[in-house]
Coordinates of C-alpha atoms in Angstrom, one line a residue:
M1 CA -89.8 1.2 -12.1
I2 CA -89.5 5.0 -11.9
G3 CA -90.5 7.4 -14.7
I4 CA -88.3 10.2 -15.9
L5 CA -90.0 12.8 -18.1
L6 CA -87.8 15.6 -19.4
N7 CA -88.2 18.2 -22.2
D8 CA -84.4 18.4 -22.4
N9 CA -82.1 15.5 -21.6
S10 CA -79.0 17.6 -20.8
Y11 CA -79.2 16.6 -17.1
E12 CA -81.0 13.3 -17.5
Q13 CA -77.9 11.2 -16.3
D14 CA -77.5 13.3 -13.2
I15 CA -81.1 12.9 -12.3
R16 CA -81.1 9.2 -13.0
E17 CA -77.9 8.6 -10.9
L18 CA -79.4 10.3 -7.9
L19 CA -82.6 8.3 -8.2
M20 CA -80.4 5.2 -8.4
A21 CA -78.7 6.2 -5.1
F22 CA -82.1 6.4 -3.4
Y23 CA -83.6 3.3 -5.2
P24 CA -80.8 0.9 -6.0
G25 CA -81.8 -1.8 -8.4
E26 CA -84.7 0.1 -9.9
T27 CA -85.2 0.5 -13.7
F28 CA -86.4 3.6 -15.5
A29 CA -89.1 4.5 -18.1
H30 CA -89.1 7.6 -20.3
Q31 CA -92.7 7.7 -21.4
E32 CA -96.0 8.2 -19.8
G33 CA -98.3 5.3 -19.3
A34 CA -95.5 3.0 -18.1
E35 CA -96.0 0.8 -15.1
V36 CA -94.0 3.0 -12.7
S37 CA -94.0 3.8 -8.9
F38 CA -93.8 7.5 -9.6
Y39 CA -92.7 10.1 -12.2
V40 CA -89.9 12.7 -12.0
E41 CA -90.7 15.5 -14.4
G42 CA -88.2 18.2 -15.4
K43 CA -89.0 21.2 -17.6
V44 CA -86.6 23.9 -18.7
N45 CA -88.2 27.1 -20.0
E46 CA -87.5 28.7 -23.4
A47 CA -85.0 31.3 -21.9
R48 CA -83.1 28.3 -20.3
D49 CA -82.8 30.1 -17.0
K50 CA -85.5 28.3 -15.0
F51 CA -86.0 24.6 -14.4
E52 CA -89.1 23.1 -12.9
L53 CA -88.8 19.8 -11.1
R54 CA -91.8 17.8 -9.9
I55 CA -92.6 14.4 -8.7
F56 CA -95.9 12.9 -9.7
E57 CA -97.6 9.8 -8.4
K58 CA -99.1 7.5 -11.1
Q59 CA -102.9 7.4 -10.8
C60 CA -103.8 5.2 -13.8
A61 CA -102.3 4.2 -17.1
T62 CA -102.7 7.6 -18.7
C63 CA -103.1 10.1 -15.9
R64 CA -101.0 11.4 -13.1
T65 CA -101.3 13.9 -10.3
Q66 CA -98.8 15.8 -8.2
S67 CA -97.7 13.8 -5.2
A68 CA -97.5 14.8 -1.6
V69 CA -94.0 16.3 -2.3
P70 CA -93.9 18.8 -0.8
G71 CA -97.5 18.7 0.2
A72 CA -96.5 17.3 3.6
Q73 CA -94.3 20.3 4.2
S74 CA -95.9 20.9 7.6
T75 CA -94.4 17.7 8.8
L76 CA -91.0 18.0 7.1
I77 CA -88.1 18.6 9.5
W78 CA -85.1 20.7 8.5
P79 CA -82.5 18.0 8.2
D80 CA -78.8 18.4 9.1
F81 CA -78.0 20.7 6.1
P82 CA -75.7 23.7 6.3
P83 CA -77.7 26.9 7.4
E84 CA -76.7 28.6 4.1
L85 CA -79.0 26.2 2.3
L86 CA -82.1 27.3 4.2
P87 CA -83.2 29.7 1.3
E88 CA -82.9 26.7 -1.2
W89 CA -85.0 24.6 1.2
S90 CA -87.6 27.3 1.4
E91 CA -87.8 27.6 -2.4
F92 CA -88.3 23.8 -2.5
L93 CA -91.1 24.0 0.0
K94 CA -92.8 26.7 -2.2
C95 CA -92.3 24.5 -5.3
A96 CA -90.5 27.5 -6.9
P97 CA -88.7 26.9 -10.2
I98 CA -84.9 26.6 -9.9
Q99 CA -83.1 29.7 -11.1
L100 CA -80.0 28.7 -12.9
P101 CA -77.6 29.3 -15.8
Y102 CA -78.8 26.1 -17.6
D103 CA -75.7 26.0 -19.9
D104 CA -73.3 26.2 -17.0
R105 CA -73.1 22.5 -16.4
A106 CA -71.3 22.6 -13.0
V107 CA -73.7 25.1 -11.4
S108 CA -76.8 23.7 -12.9
K109 CA -76.0 20.1 -12.1
S110 CA -75.4 21.0 -8.5
K111 CA -78.6 23.0 -8.1
I112 CA -80.8 20.4 -9.9
K113 CA -79.4 17.5 -7.9
R114 CA -79.8 19.4 -4.6
R115 CA -83.5 20.2 -5.4
L116 CA -84.1 16.5 -6.3
Y117 CA -82.3 15.5 -3.1
F118 CA -84.7 17.6 -1.1
M119 CA -87.7 16.1 -2.9
L120 CA -86.5 12.5 -2.4
Y121 CA -85.8 13.2 1.3
A122 CA -89.3 14.5 1.6
L123 CA -90.6 11.4 -0.2
T124 CA -88.6 8.8 1.6
G125 CA -87.6 10.4 4.9
K126 CA -84.0 9.3 4.5
L127 CA -80.7 11.1 3.9
L128 CA -77.8 9.6 2.0
P129 CA -74.4 9.4 3.6
W130 CA -72.8 10.8 0.5
G131 CA -75.5 13.4 -0.2
T132 CA -75.8 14.3 -3.9
L133 CA -72.4 12.8 -4.7
T134 CA -72.9 9.9 -7.2
G135 CA -69.4 9.8 -8.7
I136 CA -67.2 6.8 -7.9
R137 CA -64.2 8.8 -6.6
P138 CA -65.2 11.0 -3.7
A139 CA -61.7 11.2 -2.3
K140 CA -60.6 12.8 -5.6
I141 CA -62.5 16.0 -4.6
A142 CA -60.5 16.3 -1.4
M143 CA -57.2 15.3 -3.1
T144 CA -57.7 18.0 -5.9
K145 CA -58.5 20.7 -3.3
L146 CA -55.5 19.8 -1.2
D147 CA -53.3 20.1 -4.3
Q148 CA -54.8 23.5 -4.9
G149 CA -53.8 24.6 -1.4
W150 CA -57.2 24.5 0.3
S151 CA -57.2 23.9 4.1
R152 CA -58.9 20.8 5.6
E153 CA -61.6 23.0 7.1
E154 CA -62.3 24.7 3.7
I155 CA -62.6 21.4 1.9
E156 CA -64.9 20.0 4.6
N157 CA -67.2 23.0 4.4
H158 CA -67.2 22.8 0.6
M159 CA -68.3 19.1 0.6
D160 CA -70.9 19.8 3.2
S161 CA -72.6 22.8 1.5
T162 CA -72.1 21.7 -2.2
Y163 CA -72.9 18.0 -1.9
L164 CA -74.8 17.7 1.4
T165 CA -72.3 14.9 2.4
S166 CA -72.4 13.7 6.0
R167 CA -69.6 14.8 8.3
E168 CA -68.6 11.2 8.8
K169 CA -68.0 10.6 5.1
I170 CA -66.3 14.0 4.7
H171 CA -63.8 13.1 7.4
L172 CA -63.3 9.6 5.8
S173 CA -62.6 11.3 2.4
M174 CA -60.1 13.7 4.0
D175 CA -58.3 11.1 5.9
I176 CA -57.9 8.9 2.8
A177 CA -56.9 11.8 0.6
E178 CA -54.1 12.8 3.0
R179 CA -52.9 9.2 3.3
E180 CA -53.0 8.7 -0.5
R181 CA -50.8 11.8 -1.0
R182 CA -48.2 10.4 1.3
L183 CA -48.2 6.9 -0.3
L184 CA -48.0 8.2 -3.9
A185 CA -45.4 10.9 -3.3
P186 CA -42.4 8.7 -4.5
L187 CA -44.0 7.9 -7.8
N188 CA -43.0 9.3 -11.2
Y189 CA -46.3 10.2 -12.8
Q190 CA -44.7 11.7 -15.9
K191 CA -42.6 8.7 -17.0
G192 CA -43.8 5.8 -14.8
Y193 CA -46.6 3.4 -15.4
S194 CA -48.4 0.5 -13.8
L195 CA -49.4 -2.9 -15.4
Y196 CA -52.6 -4.9 -15.1
I197 CA -52.9 -8.5 -16.4
G198 CA -56.4 -9.8 -16.7
I199 CA -57.3 -13.5 -16.3
P200 CA -61.0 -13.9 -17.1
F201 CA -61.6 -17.3 -15.5
C202 CA -63.2 -18.4 -12.2
P203 CA -64.3 -21.7 -10.6
T204 CA -67.9 -20.4 -10.9
T205 CA -69.7 -17.1 -11.3
C206 CA -70.9 -15.5 -8.1
L207 CA -74.5 -14.2 -7.8
Y208 CA -73.4 -10.5 -7.6
C209 CA -70.6 -10.6 -10.2
S210 CA -70.6 -8.7 -13.5
F211 CA -66.9 -9.0 -14.4
P212 CA -66.1 -10.7 -17.6
S213 CA -65.2 -14.1 -16.4
Y214 CA -65.8 -17.7 -17.6
P215 CA -66.0 -21.0 -15.7
I216 CA -62.5 -22.4 -15.9
G217 CA -64.0 -25.9 -16.5
K218 CA -65.2 -24.8 -19.9
W219 CA -61.6 -23.8 -20.9
K220 CA -60.0 -27.1 -19.7
G221 CA -57.2 -27.9 -22.2
R222 CA -57.6 -24.5 -24.0
T223 CA -56.1 -22.1 -21.5
G224 CA -52.9 -22.2 -23.5
D225 CA -54.7 -20.5 -26.4
Y226 CA -55.6 -17.6 -24.1
L227 CA -52.1 -17.4 -22.6
N228 CA -50.5 -17.3 -26.1
A229 CA -52.6 -14.3 -27.0
L230 CA -52.1 -12.6 -23.6
I231 CA -48.3 -13.1 -23.8
K232 CA -48.3 -11.6 -27.3
E233 CA -50.0 -8.5 -25.9
M234 CA -47.6 -8.4 -22.9
D235 CA -44.5 -8.6 -25.2
Y236 CA -45.9 -5.8 -27.4
T237 CA -46.7 -3.6 -24.4
A238 CA -43.3 -4.2 -22.8
A239 CA -41.5 -3.2 -26.0
K240 CA -43.6 0.0 -26.2
M241 CA -42.8 0.9 -22.5
A242 CA -39.1 0.0 -22.6
G243 CA -37.1 2.4 -20.5
R244 CA -40.0 3.7 -18.4
P245 CA -40.2 3.0 -14.6
L246 CA -42.7 0.2 -13.7
D247 CA -44.3 1.1 -10.4
T248 CA -46.9 -1.6 -9.7
V249 CA -48.1 -4.9 -11.3
Y250 CA -51.5 -6.4 -10.6
L251 CA -52.9 -9.8 -11.8
G252 CA -56.7 -9.8 -11.5
G253 CA -59.7 -11.1 -13.2
G254 CA -61.7 -13.3 -12.8
T255 CA -59.5 -15.3 -10.5
P256 CA -55.9 -15.8 -11.8
T257 CA -55.4 -18.8 -9.5
S258 CA -58.1 -20.6 -11.5
L259 CA -55.3 -21.4 -13.9
P260 CA -53.4 -24.6 -13.5
A261 CA -50.1 -24.2 -11.6
E262 CA -48.1 -24.8 -14.8
D263 CA -50.0 -22.0 -16.6
L264 CA -49.3 -19.6 -13.7
D265 CA -45.6 -20.6 -13.8
L266 CA -45.5 -19.9 -17.5
L267 CA -47.3 -16.6 -17.2
L268 CA -45.1 -15.3 -14.4
N269 CA -42.0 -16.4 -16.2
R270 CA -43.0 -14.5 -19.3
L271 CA -44.0 -11.5 -17.2
R272 CA -40.6 -11.3 -15.6
A273 CA -38.8 -11.8 -18.9
A274 CA -40.7 -9.0 -20.6
F275 CA -41.0 -6.3 -17.8
P276 CA -38.7 -4.9 -15.2
V277 CA -40.8 -6.4 -12.4
E278 CA -37.9 -6.4 -9.9
Q279 CA -38.1 -2.5 -9.8
A280 CA -41.9 -2.5 -9.0
L281 CA -43.1 -1.4 -5.6
E282 CA -45.5 -4.4 -5.5
L283 CA -46.6 -7.5 -7.4
T284 CA -50.1 -8.5 -6.5
V285 CA -52.0 -11.6 -7.6
E286 CA -55.7 -11.7 -6.9
A287 CA -55.9 -15.3 -5.6
G288 CA -59.5 -14.5 -4.6
R289 CA -61.4 -17.7 -4.4
P290 CA -60.1 -20.2 -1.8
D291 CA -61.4 -23.0 -3.9
S292 CA -58.9 -22.0 -6.7
I293 CA -55.8 -22.1 -4.4
T294 CA -53.5 -25.0 -3.9
R295 CA -50.2 -25.4 -2.1
E296 CA -48.5 -25.9 -5.5
K297 CA -50.0 -22.7 -6.9
L298 CA -48.9 -20.7 -3.8
L299 CA -45.4 -22.1 -4.2
V300 CA -45.4 -20.8 -7.8
L301 CA -46.4 -17.3 -6.7
K302 CA -43.8 -17.3 -3.9
R303 CA -41.0 -18.5 -6.3
H304 CA -41.8 -15.6 -8.7
G305 CA -41.6 -13.0 -6.0
V306 CA -45.3 -12.1 -5.6
T307 CA -45.5 -9.6 -2.8
R308 CA -49.2 -9.4 -2.1
I309 CA -52.1 -11.8 -2.6
S310 CA -55.9 -11.7 -1.8
I311 CA -57.8 -14.5 -0.2
N312 CA -61.4 -13.4 -0.4
P313 CA -64.2 -15.0 1.6
Q314 CA -66.7 -12.1 1.1
T315 CA -68.5 -13.5 4.2
M316 CA -67.8 -16.1 6.9
K317 CA -71.4 -17.2 7.0
Q318 CA -71.7 -20.6 5.2
E319 CA -75.4 -20.2 4.2
T320 CA -74.6 -17.0 2.4
L321 CA -71.6 -18.6 0.6
D322 CA -73.8 -21.3 -0.6
L323 CA -76.5 -18.8 -1.7
I324 CA -74.1 -16.6 -3.7
G325 CA -72.4 -19.6 -5.4
R326 CA -69.0 -19.4 -3.9
R327 CA -68.6 -23.2 -3.8
H328 CA -66.2 -23.2 -0.8
S329 CA -66.5 -23.5 2.9
V330 CA -65.6 -21.1 5.7
E331 CA -63.1 -23.7 6.9
M332 CA -61.5 -23.7 3.5
V333 CA -60.9 -19.9 3.8
K334 CA -59.1 -20.4 7.1
E335 CA -57.1 -23.4 5.9
T336 CA -56.0 -21.5 2.8
F337 CA -55.0 -18.4 4.7
A338 CA -53.0 -20.5 7.2
M339 CA -51.2 -22.2 4.3
A340 CA -50.3 -18.9 2.7
R341 CA -48.9 -17.6 6.1
E342 CA -46.9 -20.9 6.5
L343 CA -45.3 -20.4 3.1
G344 CA -44.2 -16.9 4.0
F345 CA -46.8 -14.5 2.5
D346 CA -46.7 -11.4 4.7
N347 CA -49.1 -9.2 2.8
I348 CA -52.5 -10.9 2.5
N349 CA -55.7 -9.0 1.8
M350 CA -59.2 -10.2 2.4
D351 CA -62.3 -8.9 0.5
L352 CA -65.6 -8.8 2.2
I353 CA -69.1 -7.7 1.1
I354 CA -71.7 -6.1 3.3
G355 CA -75.4 -6.1 2.4
L356 CA -75.4 -9.6 0.9
P357 CA -78.9 -11.3 0.7
G358 CA -80.2 -12.4 4.0
E359 CA -77.3 -11.1 6.1
S360 CA -77.8 -9.0 9.2
S361 CA -75.4 -6.8 11.1
R362 CA -75.0 -9.7 13.6
D363 CA -73.8 -11.8 10.7
V364 CA -71.3 -9.1 9.7
K365 CA -70.1 -8.8 13.3
D366 CA -69.5 -12.6 13.4
T367 CA -67.6 -12.4 10.0
M368 CA -65.4 -9.7 11.4
E369 CA -64.6 -11.6 14.6
Q370 CA -63.5 -14.6 12.5
V371 CA -61.4 -12.3 10.2
K372 CA -59.8 -10.8 13.3
E373 CA -58.6 -14.2 14.3
L374 CA -56.8 -14.6 11.0
N375 CA -55.2 -11.1 11.3
P376 CA -54.9 -10.2 7.6
D377 CA -52.6 -7.4 6.5
S378 CA -55.4 -5.6 4.7
V379 CA -59.2 -5.8 4.4
T380 CA -61.3 -4.4 1.6
V381 CA -64.9 -3.9 2.6
H382 CA -67.4 -3.6 -0.4
S383 CA -71.0 -2.5 -0.1
L384 CA -73.0 -4.8 -2.3
A385 CA -73.7 -3.2 -5.8
I386 CA -76.5 -4.5 -7.9
K387 CA -74.7 -4.7 -11.3
R388 CA -76.7 -4.7 -14.5
A389 CA -74.9 -7.8 -15.9
S390 CA -75.1 -9.9 -12.7
R391 CA -77.5 -12.7 -11.9
L392 CA -78.5 -10.8 -8.8
K393 CA -80.0 -8.0 -11.1
L394 CA -81.8 -10.6 -13.1
L395 CA -83.3 -12.1 -9.9
W396 CA -83.8 -8.8 -8.2
E397 CA -87.5 -9.2 -7.4
E398 CA -86.6 -12.4 -5.5
Y399 CA -83.8 -10.8 -3.5
R400 CA -85.0 -7.2 -3.2
D401 CA -86.4 -7.5 0.4
K402 CA -83.5 -9.7 1.6
T403 CA -80.7 -7.4 0.4
G404 CA -78.9 -4.4 1.8
Q405 CA -80.6 -4.3 5.3
D406 CA -79.0 -2.3 8.0
I407 CA -76.0 -1.2 5.9
D408 CA -75.0 1.7 8.1
A409 CA -74.6 -0.5 11.1
M410 CA -72.7 -3.0 9.0
A411 CA -70.3 -0.3 7.8
E412 CA -69.7 0.9 11.3
I413 CA -69.0 -2.7 12.5
T414 CA -66.4 -3.3 9.7
A415 CA -64.7 0.1 10.3
R416 CA -64.5 -0.5 14.1
A417 CA -63.1 -4.1 13.5
A418 CA -60.5 -2.8 11.1
K419 CA -59.4 -0.2 13.6
D420 CA -59.1 -2.9 16.3
M421 CA -56.8 -4.9 13.9
G422 CA -54.6 -1.8 13.5
L423 CA -55.7 -1.2 9.9
E424 CA -56.2 2.3 8.5
P425 CA -58.4 3.4 5.6
Y426 CA -56.2 4.1 2.6
Y427 CA -58.5 4.1 -0.4
L428 CA -62.2 4.2 -1.3
Y429 CA -64.4 4.1 -4.3
R430 CA -68.1 3.9 -5.0
Q431 CA -70.3 2.1 -7.6
K432 CA -73.7 2.6 -9.1
N433 CA -76.6 0.9 -7.3
M434 CA -74.7 0.4 -4.1
A435 CA -76.7 -0.9 -1.1
G436 CA -77.4 2.0 1.2
N437 CA -75.5 4.4 -1.0
F438 CA -72.3 3.6 0.9
E439 CA -68.8 2.8 -0.5
N440 CA -66.0 0.4 -0.8
V441 CA -63.1 1.0 1.6
G442 CA -59.7 -0.5 1.7
Y443 CA -58.0 -0.8 5.2
A444 CA -54.4 -1.7 5.6
A445 CA -51.7 -2.1 8.2
P446 CA -48.8 0.5 7.9
G447 CA -46.6 -0.4 5.0
K448 CA -49.2 -2.9 3.5
A449 CA -51.4 -0.6 1.4
C450 CA -51.9 -1.6 -2.2
I451 CA -50.5 1.3 -4.3
Y452 CA -52.2 0.0 -7.5
N453 CA -55.6 0.3 -5.8
I454 CA -55.0 4.0 -5.2
L455 CA -53.7 4.6 -8.7
I456 CA -56.7 2.9 -10.5
M457 CA -59.1 5.0 -8.5
E458 CA -57.4 8.4 -8.6
E459 CA -56.3 8.2 -12.3
L460 CA -53.0 9.9 -11.7
Q461 CA -50.8 7.5 -13.6
T462 CA -51.0 5.6 -16.9
I463 CA -52.1 2.0 -16.4
L464 CA -51.3 -0.4 -19.3
A465 CA -53.7 -3.4 -19.3
C466 CA -53.4 -6.7 -21.1
G467 CA -56.1 -9.4 -21.4
A468 CA -59.8 -9.9 -22.3
G469 CA -62.1 -7.3 -20.8
T470 CA -59.3 -5.0 -19.7
T471 CA -59.0 -1.2 -20.2
T472 CA -55.8 0.7 -20.6
K473 CA -55.9 4.2 -19.2
L474 CA -53.5 6.7 -20.6
I475 CA -52.8 9.9 -18.7
F476 CA -51.6 13.0 -20.7
P477 CA -50.3 15.2 -17.7
A478 CA -49.4 18.2 -19.8
E479 CA -52.9 18.4 -21.3
N480 CA -54.8 17.3 -18.2
R481 CA -56.4 14.6 -20.4
K482 CA -57.2 10.9 -20.1
E483 CA -57.8 8.3 -22.8
R484 CA -59.1 4.7 -22.6
V485 CA -58.3 1.8 -24.8
E486 CA -60.6 -1.2 -24.3
N487 CA -60.0 -4.9 -25.2
V488 CA -63.0 -7.1 -26.1
K489 CA -64.6 -8.8 -23.1
D490 CA -65.2 -12.2 -24.6
A491 CA -62.2 -14.5 -24.1
D492 CA -62.6 -16.4 -27.4
Q493 CA -63.0 -13.1 -29.3
Y494 CA -59.8 -11.8 -27.6
V495 CA -57.9 -14.9 -28.8
E496 CA -59.2 -14.5 -32.3
R497 CA -58.7 -10.7 -32.5
I498 CA -55.5 -10.2 -30.6
D499 CA -53.9 -8.4 -33.5
E500 CA -56.8 -6.0 -33.6
M501 CA -56.2 -5.3 -29.8
L502 CA -52.6 -4.4 -30.5
E503 CA -53.6 -2.1 -33.3
R504 CA -56.0 -0.3 -30.9
K505 CA -53.1 0.2 -28.5
E506 CA -50.7 1.3 -31.2
K507 CA -53.0 4.1 -32.4
M508 CA -53.4 5.6 -28.9
L509 CA -49.8 5.0 -27.7
A510 CA -48.5 6.8 -30.7
N511 CA -50.2 10.0 -29.5
W512 CA -49.3 9.4 -25.9
E513 CA -45.6 9.0 -26.6
K514 CA -45.4 12.4 -28.4

């Protein structure tokens, strides 16, 4: 546990998020006397133009003393920061207060996070690949600057000096931003929209998962109740969006293929009856778990014109699959993939996770070699995130020393393997508490990128969502504004309160349509 002691909480979230990047999985205390590893103390003066930031080691239950940060300054090495930050580095070494316009959030946030970054570097001896960036959409910075007419060199220098981002990650952000712009060019942001359908069921719940999902076995014989409510919301949404171009459709969850084949058939029939799916650029179904997929279900997807599916092993190491609760074998992954290819699916994605408990870079290399043999059309590589609502978080003390080892080498292995398969990075996003402070990257063959994945990350287009635990995101282009409409997460509550979900949408859509 880490203590955060502030006399003003204006920048508490920024401080906490950077601490989470250095110490994923940690919890925080906001009072003295707590059982913590160390305290971070921040004090703004009365004039609100100076901010003192200190790290204190805990000495006993009621006392503390300043730590060796930056007492070990004689041994500190000037890291690979831009030369123009040398004065800031010197001020840090002297423990000088940060001079800032405290009420100018953008400037103050940047200065406070950079100072804390220097301190945590001195404390841990490590630099983060994304520097002080803790947001989930790093490519959005590059995309925005490109739209404003900045050159690639100007953007790279800005990300280097402002966020202390590594050159490798800056180049990745730039490459993806430029590719995203090309892929999204044909879309009509003003009038068009995308559609997400949520199916909150899975065969079992994985160790790392925090998504709202329920074991399908507990809903046996009752999935019709959920589908009736979902179809009611779909019909309402289709009526409200009539006449607007539908760009992409994504069925996720959970695992949609947890549903029986007849339920999938019903759902896709009603989807096509309500929405102009034939005009969409893509129709994705997150098949996900190989233990949820049958030949009959794949035939249903094929018959309804599904253009893209995912078959997600997460790893090709059987011991890890057993540990994380996947309940399927490596061989089942290969058999399911081969069956989908045989039935004519020519855009298959595979999700993988690096940093899983007990896995080494050698394990990741073996996974990528097996994935290469299957030759998927896209691969999405996730860095393990310790989610607050996951079993992994609850059991964190048990897995702490087994998780997230050698992440930088793992990321390099997956990037190299993707390149060997002819796959290019086309979207990325980050999550809180990610192992090694890395990222999730989607790689795809030319023409096989998932447009929906880019849209959900860049927030450039309205996405209407139906189902338990889903969030509709409305974009107001003229006002440069975004609004969210959330459905309840619990599937039973969703069924009982479906009319309330429609009322929530109605209130927001009424303003959006004006």
